[in-house]
mmCIF file of C-alpha atoms in Angstrom:
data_model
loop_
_atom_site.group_PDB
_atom_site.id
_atom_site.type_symbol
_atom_site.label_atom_id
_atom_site.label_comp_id
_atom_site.label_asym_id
_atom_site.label_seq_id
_atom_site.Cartn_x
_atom_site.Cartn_y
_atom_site.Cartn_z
ATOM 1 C CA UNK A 1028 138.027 78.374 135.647
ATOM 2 C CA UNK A 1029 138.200 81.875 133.920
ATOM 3 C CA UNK A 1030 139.890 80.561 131.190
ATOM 4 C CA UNK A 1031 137.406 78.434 130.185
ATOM 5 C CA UNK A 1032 134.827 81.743 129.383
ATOM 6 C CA UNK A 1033 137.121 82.846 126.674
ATOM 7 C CA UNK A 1034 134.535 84.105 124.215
ATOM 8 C CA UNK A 1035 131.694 83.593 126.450
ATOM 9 C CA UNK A 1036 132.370 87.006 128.528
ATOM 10 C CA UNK A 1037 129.574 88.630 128.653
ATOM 11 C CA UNK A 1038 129.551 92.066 128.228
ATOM 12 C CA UNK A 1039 127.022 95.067 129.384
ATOM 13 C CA UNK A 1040 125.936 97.711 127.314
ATOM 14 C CA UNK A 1041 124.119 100.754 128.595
ATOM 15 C CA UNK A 1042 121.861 103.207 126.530
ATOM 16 C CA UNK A 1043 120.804 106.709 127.055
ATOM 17 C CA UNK A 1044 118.690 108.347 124.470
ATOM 18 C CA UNK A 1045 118.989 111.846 123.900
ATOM 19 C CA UNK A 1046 116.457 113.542 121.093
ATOM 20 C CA UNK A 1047 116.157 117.212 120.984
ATOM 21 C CA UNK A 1048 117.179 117.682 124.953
ATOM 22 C CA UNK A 1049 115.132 115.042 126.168
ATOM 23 C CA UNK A 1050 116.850 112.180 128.093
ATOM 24 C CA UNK A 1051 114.910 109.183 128.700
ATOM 25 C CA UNK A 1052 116.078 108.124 132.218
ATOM 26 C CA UNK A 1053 115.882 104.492 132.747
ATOM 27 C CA UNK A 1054 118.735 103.244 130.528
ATOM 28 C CA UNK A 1055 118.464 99.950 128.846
ATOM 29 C CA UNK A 1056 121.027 97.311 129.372
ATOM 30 C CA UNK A 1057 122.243 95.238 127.084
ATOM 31 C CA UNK A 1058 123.887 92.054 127.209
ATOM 32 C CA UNK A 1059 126.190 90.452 124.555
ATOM 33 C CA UNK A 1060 128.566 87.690 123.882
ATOM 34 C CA UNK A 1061 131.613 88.410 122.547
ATOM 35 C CA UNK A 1062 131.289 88.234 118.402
ATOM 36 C CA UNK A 1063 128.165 88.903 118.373
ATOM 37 C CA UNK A 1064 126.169 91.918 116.935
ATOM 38 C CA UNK A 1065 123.996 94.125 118.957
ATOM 39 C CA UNK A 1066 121.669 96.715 118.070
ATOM 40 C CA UNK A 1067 121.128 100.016 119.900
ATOM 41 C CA UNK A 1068 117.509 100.870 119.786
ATOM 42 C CA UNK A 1069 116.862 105.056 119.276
ATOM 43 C CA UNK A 1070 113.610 106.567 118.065
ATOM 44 C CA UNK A 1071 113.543 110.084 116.561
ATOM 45 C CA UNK A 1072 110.354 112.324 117.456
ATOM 46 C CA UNK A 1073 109.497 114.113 114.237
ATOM 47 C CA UNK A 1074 107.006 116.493 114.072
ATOM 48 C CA UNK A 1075 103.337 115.937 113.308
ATOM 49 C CA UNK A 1076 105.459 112.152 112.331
ATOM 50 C CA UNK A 1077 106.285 113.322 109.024
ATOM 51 C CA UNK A 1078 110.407 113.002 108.505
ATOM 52 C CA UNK A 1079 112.385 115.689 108.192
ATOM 53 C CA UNK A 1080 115.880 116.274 107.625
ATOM 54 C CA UNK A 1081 118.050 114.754 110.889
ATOM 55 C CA UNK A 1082 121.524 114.324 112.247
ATOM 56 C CA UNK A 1083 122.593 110.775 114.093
ATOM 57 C CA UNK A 1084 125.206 111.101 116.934
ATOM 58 C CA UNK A 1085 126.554 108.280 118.929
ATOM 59 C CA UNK A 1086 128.721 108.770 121.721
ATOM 60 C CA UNK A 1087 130.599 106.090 124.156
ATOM 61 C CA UNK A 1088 131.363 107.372 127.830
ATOM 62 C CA UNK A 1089 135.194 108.386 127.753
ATOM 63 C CA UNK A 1090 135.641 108.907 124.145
ATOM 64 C CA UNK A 1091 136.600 112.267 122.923
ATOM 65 C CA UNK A 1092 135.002 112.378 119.925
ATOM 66 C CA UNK A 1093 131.492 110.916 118.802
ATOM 67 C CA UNK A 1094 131.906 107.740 117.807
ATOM 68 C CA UNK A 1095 129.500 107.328 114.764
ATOM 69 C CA UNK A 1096 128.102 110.390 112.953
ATOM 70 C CA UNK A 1097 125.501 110.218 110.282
ATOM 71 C CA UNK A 1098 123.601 112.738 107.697
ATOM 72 C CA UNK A 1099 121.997 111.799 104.643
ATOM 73 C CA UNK A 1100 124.011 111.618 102.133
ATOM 74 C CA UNK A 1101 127.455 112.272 103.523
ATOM 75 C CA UNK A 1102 129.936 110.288 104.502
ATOM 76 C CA UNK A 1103 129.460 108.568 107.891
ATOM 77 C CA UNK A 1104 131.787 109.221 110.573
ATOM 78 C CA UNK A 1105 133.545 106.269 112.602
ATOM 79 C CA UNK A 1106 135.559 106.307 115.516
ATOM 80 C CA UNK A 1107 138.889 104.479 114.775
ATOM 81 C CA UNK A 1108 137.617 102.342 117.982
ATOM 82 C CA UNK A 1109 135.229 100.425 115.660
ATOM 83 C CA UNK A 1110 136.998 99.775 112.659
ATOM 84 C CA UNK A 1111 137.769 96.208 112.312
ATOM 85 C CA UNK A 1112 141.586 95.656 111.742
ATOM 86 C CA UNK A 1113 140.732 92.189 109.420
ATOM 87 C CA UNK A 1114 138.658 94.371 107.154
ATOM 88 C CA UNK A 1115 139.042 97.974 107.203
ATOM 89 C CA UNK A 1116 135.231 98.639 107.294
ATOM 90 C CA UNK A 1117 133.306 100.411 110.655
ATOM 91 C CA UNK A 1118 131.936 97.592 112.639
ATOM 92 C CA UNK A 1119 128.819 100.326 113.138
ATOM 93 C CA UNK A 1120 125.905 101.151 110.842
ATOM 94 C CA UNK A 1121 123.168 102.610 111.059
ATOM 95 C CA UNK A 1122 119.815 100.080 111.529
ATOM 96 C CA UNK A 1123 117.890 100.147 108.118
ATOM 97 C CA UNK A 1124 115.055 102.613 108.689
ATOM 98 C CA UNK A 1125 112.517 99.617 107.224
ATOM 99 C CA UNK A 1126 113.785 97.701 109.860
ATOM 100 C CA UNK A 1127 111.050 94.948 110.816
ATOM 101 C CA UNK A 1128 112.205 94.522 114.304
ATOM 102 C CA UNK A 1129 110.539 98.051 115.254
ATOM 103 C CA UNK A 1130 113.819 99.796 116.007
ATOM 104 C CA UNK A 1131 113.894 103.299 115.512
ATOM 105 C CA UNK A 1132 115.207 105.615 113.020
ATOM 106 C CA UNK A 1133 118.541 106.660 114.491
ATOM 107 C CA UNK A 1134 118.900 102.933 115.747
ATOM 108 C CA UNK A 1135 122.864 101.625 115.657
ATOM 109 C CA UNK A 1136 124.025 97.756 114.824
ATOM 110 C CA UNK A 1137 127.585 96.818 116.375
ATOM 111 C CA UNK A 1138 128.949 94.205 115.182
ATOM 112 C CA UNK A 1139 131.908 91.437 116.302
ATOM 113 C CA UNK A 1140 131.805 92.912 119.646
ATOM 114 C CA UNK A 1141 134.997 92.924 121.647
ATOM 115 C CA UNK A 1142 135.484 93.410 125.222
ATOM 116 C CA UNK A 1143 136.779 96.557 124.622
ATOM 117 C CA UNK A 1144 132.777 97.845 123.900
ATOM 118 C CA UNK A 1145 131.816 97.344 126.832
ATOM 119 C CA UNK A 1146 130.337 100.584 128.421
ATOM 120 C CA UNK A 1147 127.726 103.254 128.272
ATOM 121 C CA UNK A 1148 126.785 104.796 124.897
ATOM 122 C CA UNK A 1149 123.844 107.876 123.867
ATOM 123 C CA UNK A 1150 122.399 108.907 120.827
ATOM 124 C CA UNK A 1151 121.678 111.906 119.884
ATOM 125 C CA UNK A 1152 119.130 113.083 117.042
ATOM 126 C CA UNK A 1153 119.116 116.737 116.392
ATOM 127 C CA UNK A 1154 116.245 117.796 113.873
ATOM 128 C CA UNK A 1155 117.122 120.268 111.228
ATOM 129 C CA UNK A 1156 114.163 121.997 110.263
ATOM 130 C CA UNK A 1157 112.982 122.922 114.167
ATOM 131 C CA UNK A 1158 112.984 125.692 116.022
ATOM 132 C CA UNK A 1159 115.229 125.227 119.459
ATOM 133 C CA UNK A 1160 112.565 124.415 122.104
ATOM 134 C CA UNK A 1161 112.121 127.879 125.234
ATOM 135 C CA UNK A 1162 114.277 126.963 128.019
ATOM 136 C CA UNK A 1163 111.582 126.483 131.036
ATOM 137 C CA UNK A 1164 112.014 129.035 134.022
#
């Protein structure tokens, strides 16, 4: 019977949010079929909501390393997890910031997931222009 799932394992994908030390708790889960293309949903809080310069992390539980970076501007860092063999390109990117599907800024598509994604991932959105918030007693 297994083999008959082939490409219709479904796979779960779970979210934490991290944006200048805040950690939303309730993760959200995410279910995909294999091929498809997900999107990881991750707001930034800017202050007064006027944009200011930011850094996008993405990090997979177990992975050493991040395993998408961006900065505007620069070149975008990708795991070599997520590079598709056929093509050579990173099968991440970062959502379109005029998104219409109300996904925020720091949002993440993956693309021609594999079973190998499954797991939990976290973004990260560190602010450039802010001062580092008082630690609380």
């Amino acid at each position: 019977m297994t083999h008959l799932l082939g490409p219709l394992v479904l796979l779960w994908f779970i979210q934490f949010i991290t944006v200048l030390g805040y950690r939303n708790n309730d993760p959200e889960h995410i279910t995909a079929i294999l091929g498809q293309t997900i999107h990881f949903n991750c707001h930034a809080n800017f202050p007064n909501d006027e944009a200011v310069p930011y850094v996008v992390q993405w990090e997979k539980r177990g992975s050493d390393t991040p395993i998408f970076i961006w900065y505007d501007n620069y070149p975008t860092h990708c795991s070599d997890a997520f590079i598709d063999s056929k093509t050579n390109h990173c099968r991440i990117a970062k959502v379109d910031p005029d998104n219409k599907k109300g996904l925020g800024v720091a949002s993440l598509n993956l693309t021609n997931i594999k079973e190998s994604d499954r797991g939990w991932y976290n973004c990260k959105v560190v602010l450039l222009n802010r001062q580092p918030e008082k630690e609380k007693n």
